[in-house]
PDB file of C-alpha atoms and ligand atoms in Angstrom:
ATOM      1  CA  UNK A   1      42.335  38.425 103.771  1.00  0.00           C
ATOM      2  CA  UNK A   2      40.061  36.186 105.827  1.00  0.00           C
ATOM      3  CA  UNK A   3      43.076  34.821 107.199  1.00  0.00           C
ATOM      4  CA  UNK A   4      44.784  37.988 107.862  1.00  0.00           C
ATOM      5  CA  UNK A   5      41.432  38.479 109.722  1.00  0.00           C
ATOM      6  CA  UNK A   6      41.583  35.705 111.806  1.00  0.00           C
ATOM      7  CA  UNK A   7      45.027  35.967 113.169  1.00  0.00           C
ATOM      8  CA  UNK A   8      44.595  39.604 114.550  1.00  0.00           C
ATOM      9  CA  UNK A   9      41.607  38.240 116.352  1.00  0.00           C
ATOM     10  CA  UNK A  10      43.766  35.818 117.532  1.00  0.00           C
ATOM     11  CA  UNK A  11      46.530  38.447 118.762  1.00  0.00           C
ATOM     12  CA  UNK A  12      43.438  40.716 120.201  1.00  0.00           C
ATOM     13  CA  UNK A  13      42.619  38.018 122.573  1.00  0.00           C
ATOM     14  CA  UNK A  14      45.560  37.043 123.433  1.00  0.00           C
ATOM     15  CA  UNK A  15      46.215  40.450 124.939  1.00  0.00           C
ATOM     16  CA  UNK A  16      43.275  40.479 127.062  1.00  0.00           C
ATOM     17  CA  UNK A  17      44.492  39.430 130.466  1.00  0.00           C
ATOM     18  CA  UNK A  18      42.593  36.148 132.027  1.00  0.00           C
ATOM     19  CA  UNK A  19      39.680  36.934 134.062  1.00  0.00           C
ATOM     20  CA  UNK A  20      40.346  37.979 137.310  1.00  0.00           C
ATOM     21  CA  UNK A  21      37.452  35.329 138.667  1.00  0.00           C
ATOM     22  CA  UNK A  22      38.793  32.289 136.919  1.00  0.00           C
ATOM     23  CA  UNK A  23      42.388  31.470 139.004  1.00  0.00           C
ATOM     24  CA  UNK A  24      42.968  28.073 137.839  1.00  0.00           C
ATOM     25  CA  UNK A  25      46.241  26.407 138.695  1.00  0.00           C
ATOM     26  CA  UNK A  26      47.795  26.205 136.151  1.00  0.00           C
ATOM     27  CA  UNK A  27      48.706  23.590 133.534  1.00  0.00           C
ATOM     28  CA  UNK A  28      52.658  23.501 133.988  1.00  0.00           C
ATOM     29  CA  UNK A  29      52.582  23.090 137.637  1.00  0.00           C
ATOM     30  CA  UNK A  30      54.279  19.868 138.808  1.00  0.00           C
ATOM     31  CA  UNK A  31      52.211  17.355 140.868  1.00  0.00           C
ATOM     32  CA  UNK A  32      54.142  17.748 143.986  1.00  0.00           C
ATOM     33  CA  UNK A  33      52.827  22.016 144.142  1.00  0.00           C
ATOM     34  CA  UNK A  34      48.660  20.513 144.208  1.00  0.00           C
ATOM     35  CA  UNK A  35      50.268  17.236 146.659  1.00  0.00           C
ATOM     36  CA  UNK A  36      52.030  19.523 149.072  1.00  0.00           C
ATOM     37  CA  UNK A  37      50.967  23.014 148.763  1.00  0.00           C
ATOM     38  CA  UNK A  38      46.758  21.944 148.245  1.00  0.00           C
ATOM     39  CA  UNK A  39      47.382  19.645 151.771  1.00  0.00           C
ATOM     40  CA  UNK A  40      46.645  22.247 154.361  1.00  0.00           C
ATOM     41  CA  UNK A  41      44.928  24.763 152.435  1.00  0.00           C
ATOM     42  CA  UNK A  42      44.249  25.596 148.662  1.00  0.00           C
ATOM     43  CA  UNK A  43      46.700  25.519 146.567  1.00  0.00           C
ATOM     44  CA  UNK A  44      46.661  29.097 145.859  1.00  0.00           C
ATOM     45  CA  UNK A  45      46.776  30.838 142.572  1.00  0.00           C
ATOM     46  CA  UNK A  46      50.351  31.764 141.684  1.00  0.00           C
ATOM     47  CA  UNK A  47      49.257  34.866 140.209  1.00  0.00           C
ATOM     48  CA  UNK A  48      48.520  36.357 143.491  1.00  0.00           C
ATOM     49  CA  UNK A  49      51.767  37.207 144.895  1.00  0.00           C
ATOM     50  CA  UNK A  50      55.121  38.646 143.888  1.00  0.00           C
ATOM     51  CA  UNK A  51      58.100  37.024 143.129  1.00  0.00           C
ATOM     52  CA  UNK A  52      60.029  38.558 145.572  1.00  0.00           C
ATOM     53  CA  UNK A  53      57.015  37.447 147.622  1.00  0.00           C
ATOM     54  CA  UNK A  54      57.055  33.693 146.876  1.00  0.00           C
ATOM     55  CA  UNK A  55      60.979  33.473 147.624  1.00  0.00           C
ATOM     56  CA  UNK A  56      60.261  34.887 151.029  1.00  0.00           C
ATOM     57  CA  UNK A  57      57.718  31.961 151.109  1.00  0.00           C
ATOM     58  CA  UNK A  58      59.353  29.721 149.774  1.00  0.00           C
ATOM     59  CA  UNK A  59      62.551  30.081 152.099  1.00  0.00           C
ATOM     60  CA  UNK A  60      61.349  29.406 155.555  1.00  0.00           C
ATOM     61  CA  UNK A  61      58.777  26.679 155.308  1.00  0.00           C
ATOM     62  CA  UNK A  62      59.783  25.592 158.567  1.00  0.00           C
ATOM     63  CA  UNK A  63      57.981  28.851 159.921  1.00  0.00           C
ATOM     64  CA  UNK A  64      55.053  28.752 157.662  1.00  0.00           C
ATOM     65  CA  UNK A  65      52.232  31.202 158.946  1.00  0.00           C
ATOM     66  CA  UNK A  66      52.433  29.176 162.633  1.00  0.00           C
ATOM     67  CA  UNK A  67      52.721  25.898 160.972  1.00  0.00           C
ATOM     68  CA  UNK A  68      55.833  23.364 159.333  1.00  0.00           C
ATOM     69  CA  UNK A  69      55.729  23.068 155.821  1.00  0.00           C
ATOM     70  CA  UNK A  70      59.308  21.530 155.062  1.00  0.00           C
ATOM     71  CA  UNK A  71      60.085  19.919 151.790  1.00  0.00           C
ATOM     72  CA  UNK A  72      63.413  17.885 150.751  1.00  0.00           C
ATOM     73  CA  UNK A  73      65.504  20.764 148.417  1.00  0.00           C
ATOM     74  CA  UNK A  74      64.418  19.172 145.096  1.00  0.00           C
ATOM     75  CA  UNK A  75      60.641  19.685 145.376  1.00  0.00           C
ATOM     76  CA  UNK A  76      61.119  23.002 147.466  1.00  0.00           C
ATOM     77  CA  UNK A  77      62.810  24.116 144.300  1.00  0.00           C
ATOM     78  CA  UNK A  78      60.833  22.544 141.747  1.00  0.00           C
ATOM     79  CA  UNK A  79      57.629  24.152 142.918  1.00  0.00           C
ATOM     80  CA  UNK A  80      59.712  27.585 143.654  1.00  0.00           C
ATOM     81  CA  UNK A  81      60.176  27.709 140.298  1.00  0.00           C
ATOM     82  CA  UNK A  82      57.065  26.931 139.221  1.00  0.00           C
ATOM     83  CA  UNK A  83      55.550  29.791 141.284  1.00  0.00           C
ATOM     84  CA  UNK A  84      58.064  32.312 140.014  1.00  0.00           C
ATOM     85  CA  UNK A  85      56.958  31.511 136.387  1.00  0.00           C
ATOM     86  CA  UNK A  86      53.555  32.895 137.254  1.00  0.00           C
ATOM     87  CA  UNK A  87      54.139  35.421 139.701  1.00  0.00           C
ATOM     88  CA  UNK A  88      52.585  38.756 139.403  1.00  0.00           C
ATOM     89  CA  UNK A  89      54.602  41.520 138.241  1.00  0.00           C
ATOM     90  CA  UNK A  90      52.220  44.645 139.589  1.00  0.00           C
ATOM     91  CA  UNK A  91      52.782  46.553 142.990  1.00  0.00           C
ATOM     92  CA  UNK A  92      49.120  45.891 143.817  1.00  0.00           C
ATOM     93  CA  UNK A  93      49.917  42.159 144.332  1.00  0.00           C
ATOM     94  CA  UNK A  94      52.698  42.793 146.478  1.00  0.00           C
ATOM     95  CA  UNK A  95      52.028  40.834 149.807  1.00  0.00           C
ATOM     96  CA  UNK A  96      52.851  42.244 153.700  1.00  0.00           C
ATOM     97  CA  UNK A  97      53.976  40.300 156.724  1.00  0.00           C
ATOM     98  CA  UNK A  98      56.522  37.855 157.687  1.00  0.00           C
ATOM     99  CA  UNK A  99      56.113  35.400 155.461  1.00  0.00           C
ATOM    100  CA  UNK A 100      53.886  37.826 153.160  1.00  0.00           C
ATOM    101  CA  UNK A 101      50.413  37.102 152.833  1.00  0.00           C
ATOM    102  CA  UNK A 102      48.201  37.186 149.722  1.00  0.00           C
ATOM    103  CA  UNK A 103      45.368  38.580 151.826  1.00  0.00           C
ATOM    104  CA  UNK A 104      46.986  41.271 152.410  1.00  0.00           C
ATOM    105  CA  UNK A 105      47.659  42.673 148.827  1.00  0.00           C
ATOM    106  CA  UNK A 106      46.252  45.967 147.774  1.00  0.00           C
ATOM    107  CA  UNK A 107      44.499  43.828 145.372  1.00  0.00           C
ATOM    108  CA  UNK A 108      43.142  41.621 147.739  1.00  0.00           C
ATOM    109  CA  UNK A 109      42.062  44.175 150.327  1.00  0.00           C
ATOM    110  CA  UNK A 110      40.280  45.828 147.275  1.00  0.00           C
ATOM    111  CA  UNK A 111      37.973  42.817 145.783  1.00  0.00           C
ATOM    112  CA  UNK A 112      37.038  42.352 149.169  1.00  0.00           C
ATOM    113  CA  UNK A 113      36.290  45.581 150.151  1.00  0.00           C
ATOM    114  CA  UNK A 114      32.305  44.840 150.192  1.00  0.00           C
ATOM    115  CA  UNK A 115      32.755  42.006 153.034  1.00  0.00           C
ATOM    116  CA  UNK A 116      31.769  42.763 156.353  1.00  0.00           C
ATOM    117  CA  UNK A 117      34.235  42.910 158.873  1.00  0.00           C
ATOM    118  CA  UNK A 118      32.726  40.340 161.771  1.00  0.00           C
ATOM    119  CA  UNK A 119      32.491  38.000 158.496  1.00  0.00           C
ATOM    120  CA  UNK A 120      36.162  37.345 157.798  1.00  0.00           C
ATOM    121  CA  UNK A 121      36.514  36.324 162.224  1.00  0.00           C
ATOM    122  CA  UNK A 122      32.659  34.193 161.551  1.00  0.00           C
ATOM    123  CA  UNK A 123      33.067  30.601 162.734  1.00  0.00           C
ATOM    124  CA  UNK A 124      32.447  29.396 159.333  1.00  0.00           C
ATOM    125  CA  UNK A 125      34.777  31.179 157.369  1.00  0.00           C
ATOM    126  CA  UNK A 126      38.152  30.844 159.955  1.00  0.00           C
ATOM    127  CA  UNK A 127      40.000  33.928 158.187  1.00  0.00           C
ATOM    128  CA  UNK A 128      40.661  34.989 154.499  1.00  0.00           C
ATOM    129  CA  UNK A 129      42.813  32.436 153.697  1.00  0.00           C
ATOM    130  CA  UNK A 130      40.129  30.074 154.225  1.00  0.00           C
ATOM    131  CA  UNK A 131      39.014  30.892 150.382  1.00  0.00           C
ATOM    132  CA  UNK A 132      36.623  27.384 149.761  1.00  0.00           C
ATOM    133  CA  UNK A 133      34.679  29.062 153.041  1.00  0.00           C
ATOM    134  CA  UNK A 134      32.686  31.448 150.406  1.00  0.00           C
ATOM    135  CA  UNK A 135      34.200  30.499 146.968  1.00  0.00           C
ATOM    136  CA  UNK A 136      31.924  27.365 146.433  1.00  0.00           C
ATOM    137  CA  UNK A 137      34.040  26.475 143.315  1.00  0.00           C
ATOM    138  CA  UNK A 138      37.462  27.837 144.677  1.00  0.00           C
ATOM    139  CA  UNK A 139      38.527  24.154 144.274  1.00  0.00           C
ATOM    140  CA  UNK A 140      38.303  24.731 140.925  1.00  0.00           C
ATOM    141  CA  UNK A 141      39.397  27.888 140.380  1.00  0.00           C
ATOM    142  CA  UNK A 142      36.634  29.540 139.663  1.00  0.00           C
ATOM    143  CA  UNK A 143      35.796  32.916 142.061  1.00  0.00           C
ATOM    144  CA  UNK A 144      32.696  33.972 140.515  1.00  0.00           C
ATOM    145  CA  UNK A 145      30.272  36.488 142.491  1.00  0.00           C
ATOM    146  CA  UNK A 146      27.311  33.991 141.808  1.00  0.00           C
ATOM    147  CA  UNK A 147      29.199  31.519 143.234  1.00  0.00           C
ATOM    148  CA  UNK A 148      29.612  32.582 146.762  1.00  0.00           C
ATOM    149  CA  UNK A 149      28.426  30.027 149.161  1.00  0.00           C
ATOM    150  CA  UNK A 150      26.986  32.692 152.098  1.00  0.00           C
ATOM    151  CA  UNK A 151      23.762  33.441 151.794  1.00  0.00           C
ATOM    152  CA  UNK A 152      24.569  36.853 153.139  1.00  0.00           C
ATOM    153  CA  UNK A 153      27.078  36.825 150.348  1.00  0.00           C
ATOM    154  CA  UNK A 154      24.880  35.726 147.641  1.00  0.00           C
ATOM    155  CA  UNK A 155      22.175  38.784 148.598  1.00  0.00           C
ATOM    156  CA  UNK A 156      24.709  41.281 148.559  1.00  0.00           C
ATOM    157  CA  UNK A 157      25.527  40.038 145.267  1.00  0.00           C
ATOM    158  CA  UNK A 158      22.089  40.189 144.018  1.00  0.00           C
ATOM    159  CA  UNK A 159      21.804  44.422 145.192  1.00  0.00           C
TER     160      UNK A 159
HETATM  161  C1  HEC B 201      51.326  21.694 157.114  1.00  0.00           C
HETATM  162  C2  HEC B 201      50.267  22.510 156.517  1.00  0.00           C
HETATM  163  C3  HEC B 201      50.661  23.443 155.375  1.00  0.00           C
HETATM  164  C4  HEC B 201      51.313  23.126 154.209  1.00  0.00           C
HETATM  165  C5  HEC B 201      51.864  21.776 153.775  1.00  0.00           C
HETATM  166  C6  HEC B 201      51.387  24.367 153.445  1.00  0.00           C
HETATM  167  N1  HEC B 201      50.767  25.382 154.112  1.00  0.00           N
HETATM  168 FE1  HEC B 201      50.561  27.285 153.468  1.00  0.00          FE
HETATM  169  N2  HEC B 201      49.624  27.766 155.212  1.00  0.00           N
HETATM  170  C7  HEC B 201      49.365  26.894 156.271  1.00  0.00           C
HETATM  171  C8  HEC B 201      48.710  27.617 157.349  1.00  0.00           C
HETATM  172  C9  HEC B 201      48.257  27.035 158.686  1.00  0.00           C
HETATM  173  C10 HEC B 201      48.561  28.952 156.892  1.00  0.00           C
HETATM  174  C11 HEC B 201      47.898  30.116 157.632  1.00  0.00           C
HETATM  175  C12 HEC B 201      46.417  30.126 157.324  1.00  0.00           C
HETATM  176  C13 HEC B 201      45.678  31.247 158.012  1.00  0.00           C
HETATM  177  O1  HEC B 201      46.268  32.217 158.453  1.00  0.00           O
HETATM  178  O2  HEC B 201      44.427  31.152 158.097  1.00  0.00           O
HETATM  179  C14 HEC B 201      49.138  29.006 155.540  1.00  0.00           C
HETATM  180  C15 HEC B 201      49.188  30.136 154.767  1.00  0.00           C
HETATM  181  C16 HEC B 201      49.767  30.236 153.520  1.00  0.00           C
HETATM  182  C17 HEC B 201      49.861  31.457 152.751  1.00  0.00           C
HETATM  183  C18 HEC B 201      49.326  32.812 153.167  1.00  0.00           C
HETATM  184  C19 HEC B 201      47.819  32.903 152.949  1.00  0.00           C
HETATM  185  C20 HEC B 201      47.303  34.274 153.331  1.00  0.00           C
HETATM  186  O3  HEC B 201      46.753  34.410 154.426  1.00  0.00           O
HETATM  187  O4  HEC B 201      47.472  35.194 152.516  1.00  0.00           O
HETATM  188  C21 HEC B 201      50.522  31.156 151.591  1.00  0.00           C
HETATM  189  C22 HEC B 201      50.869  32.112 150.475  1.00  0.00           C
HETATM  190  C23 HEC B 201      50.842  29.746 151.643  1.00  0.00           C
HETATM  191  N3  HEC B 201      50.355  29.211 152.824  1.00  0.00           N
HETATM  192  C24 HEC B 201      51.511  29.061 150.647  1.00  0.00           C
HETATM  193  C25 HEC B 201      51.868  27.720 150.735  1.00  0.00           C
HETATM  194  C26 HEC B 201      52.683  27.043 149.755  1.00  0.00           C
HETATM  195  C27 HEC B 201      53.244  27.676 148.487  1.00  0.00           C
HETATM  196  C28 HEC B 201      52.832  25.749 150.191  1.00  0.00           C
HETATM  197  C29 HEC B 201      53.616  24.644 149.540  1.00  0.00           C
HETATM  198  C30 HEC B 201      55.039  24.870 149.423  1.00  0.00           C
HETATM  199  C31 HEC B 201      52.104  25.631 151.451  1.00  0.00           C
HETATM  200  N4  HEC B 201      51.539  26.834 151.747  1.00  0.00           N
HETATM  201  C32 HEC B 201      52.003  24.471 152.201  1.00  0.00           C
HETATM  202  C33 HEC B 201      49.670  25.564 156.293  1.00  0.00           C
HETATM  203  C34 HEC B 201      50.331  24.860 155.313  1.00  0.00           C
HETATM  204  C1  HEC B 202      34.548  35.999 153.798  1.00  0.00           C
HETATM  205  C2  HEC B 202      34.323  35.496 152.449  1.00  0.00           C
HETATM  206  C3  HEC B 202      35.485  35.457 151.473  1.00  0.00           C
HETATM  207  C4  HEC B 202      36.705  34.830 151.619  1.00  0.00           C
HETATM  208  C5  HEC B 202      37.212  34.018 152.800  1.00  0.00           C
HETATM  209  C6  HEC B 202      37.435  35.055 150.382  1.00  0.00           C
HETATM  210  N1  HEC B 202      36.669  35.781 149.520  1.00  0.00           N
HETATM  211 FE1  HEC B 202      37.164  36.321 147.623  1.00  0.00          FE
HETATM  212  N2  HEC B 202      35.478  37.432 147.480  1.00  0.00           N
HETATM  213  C7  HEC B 202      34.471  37.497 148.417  1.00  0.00           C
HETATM  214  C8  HEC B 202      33.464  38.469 147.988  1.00  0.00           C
HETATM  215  C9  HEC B 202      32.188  38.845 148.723  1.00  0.00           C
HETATM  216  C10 HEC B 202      33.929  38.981 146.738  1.00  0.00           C
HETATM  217  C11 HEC B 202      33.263  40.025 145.861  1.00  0.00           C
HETATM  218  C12 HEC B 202      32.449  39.337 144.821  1.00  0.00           C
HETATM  219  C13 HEC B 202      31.812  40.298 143.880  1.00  0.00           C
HETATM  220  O1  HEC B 202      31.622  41.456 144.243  1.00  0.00           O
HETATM  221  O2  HEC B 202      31.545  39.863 142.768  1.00  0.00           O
HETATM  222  C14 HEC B 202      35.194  38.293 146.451  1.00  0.00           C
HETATM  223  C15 HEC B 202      35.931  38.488 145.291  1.00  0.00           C
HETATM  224  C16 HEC B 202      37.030  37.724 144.923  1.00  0.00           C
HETATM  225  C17 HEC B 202      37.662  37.741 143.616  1.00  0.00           C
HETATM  226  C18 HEC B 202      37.256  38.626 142.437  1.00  0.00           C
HETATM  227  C19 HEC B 202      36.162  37.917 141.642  1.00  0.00           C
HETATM  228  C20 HEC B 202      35.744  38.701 140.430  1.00  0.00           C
HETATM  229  O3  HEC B 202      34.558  38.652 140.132  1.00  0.00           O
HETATM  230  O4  HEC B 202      36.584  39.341 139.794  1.00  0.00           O
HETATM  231  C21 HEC B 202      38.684  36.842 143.647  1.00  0.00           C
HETATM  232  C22 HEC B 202      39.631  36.472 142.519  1.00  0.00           C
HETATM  233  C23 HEC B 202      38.706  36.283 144.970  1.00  0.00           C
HETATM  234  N3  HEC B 202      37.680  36.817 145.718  1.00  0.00           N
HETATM  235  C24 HEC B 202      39.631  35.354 145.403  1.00  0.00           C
HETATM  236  C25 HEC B 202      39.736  34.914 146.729  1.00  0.00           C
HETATM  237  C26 HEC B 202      40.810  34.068 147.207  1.00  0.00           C
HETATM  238  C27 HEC B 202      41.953  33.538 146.372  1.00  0.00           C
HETATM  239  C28 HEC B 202      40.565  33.867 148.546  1.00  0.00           C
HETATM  240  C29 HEC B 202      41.395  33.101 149.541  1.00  0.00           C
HETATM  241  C30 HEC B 202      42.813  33.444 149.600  1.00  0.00           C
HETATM  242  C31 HEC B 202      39.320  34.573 148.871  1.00  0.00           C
HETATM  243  N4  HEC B 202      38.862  35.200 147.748  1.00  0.00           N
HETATM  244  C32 HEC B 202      38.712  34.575 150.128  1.00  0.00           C
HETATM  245  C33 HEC B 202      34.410  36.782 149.597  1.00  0.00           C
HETATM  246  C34 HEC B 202      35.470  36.056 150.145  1.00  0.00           C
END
């Protein structure tokens, strides 16, 4: 009984999607996706784009948002598939633009709906992809609201 118990609390949580402010990277990724994808920017959270969305990515990393992001065919592949394994499945994370962007999801668009305009262009944030710029702990993973590094940030939270 006590067993029985314990197993469909085990099931419960298992179906209880991971909290949309914890992001980590997670643990199957191969070193070379933190090594080569976490060297210009974060290395951002798989679950935030598409599949169809990461193979548009992932095929021209020679045009790579304005920059060259080459890798030999072995690691381009390795962390392709990597990314695929994780890749959201729902319309709201489906990316726009040429390569698709992840801030520019309906889900993106909508957890940031609160921050001001001027803020995203502010000389210490450098545009939405810049995550680390008000996610204190976005190293980490963690996008908690009491986290958020701008004081004008943190007293919005607090309203
Ligand atoms: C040589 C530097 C460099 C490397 C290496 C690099 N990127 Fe980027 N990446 C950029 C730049 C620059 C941008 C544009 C940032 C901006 O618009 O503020 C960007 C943007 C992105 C975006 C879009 C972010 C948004 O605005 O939604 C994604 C997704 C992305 N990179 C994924 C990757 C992946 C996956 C890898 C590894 C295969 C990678 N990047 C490696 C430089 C790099
Ligand atoms: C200009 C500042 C800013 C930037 C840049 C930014 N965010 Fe946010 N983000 C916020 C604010 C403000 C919220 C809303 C927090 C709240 O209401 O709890 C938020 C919310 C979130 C949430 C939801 C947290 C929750 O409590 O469910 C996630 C996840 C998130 N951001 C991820 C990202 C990622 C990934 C990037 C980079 C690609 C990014 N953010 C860039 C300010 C920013």
């Amino acid at each position: 009984m006590r067993n029985a118990l314990l197993i469909a609390c085990a099931g419960l949580a298992l179906s209880i999607p991971a909290r949309a402010d914890r992001l980590p990277v997670p643990a199957d990724a191969p070193p070379s996706f933190k090594a080569e994808c976490g060297s210009c920017h974060l290395p951002f959270p798989p679950a935030l784009l598409t599949a169809p969305d990461w193979k548009r990515v992932m095929a021209k990393l020679d045009r790579h948002y304005g920059d060259n992001a080459t890798l030999d065919e072995k690691t381009r592949r390795e962390i392709e598939d990597f990314l695929l394994r994780h890749a959201a499945t729902k319309s709201r994370m489906a990316g726009a633009g040429d390569p698709p962007r992840l801030t520019q999801t309906a889900w993106f668009r909508r957890e940031h709906r609160k921050v001001p305009d001027p803020l995203w262009r502010d000389a210490r944030v450098k545009g939405a992809a810049n995550c680390a710029a008000c996610h204190g702990r976005a190293e980490q993973g963690s996008f908690r609201g009491r986290e958020l590094a701008l004081p004008e940030l943190r007293k919005r939270e607090r309203d």
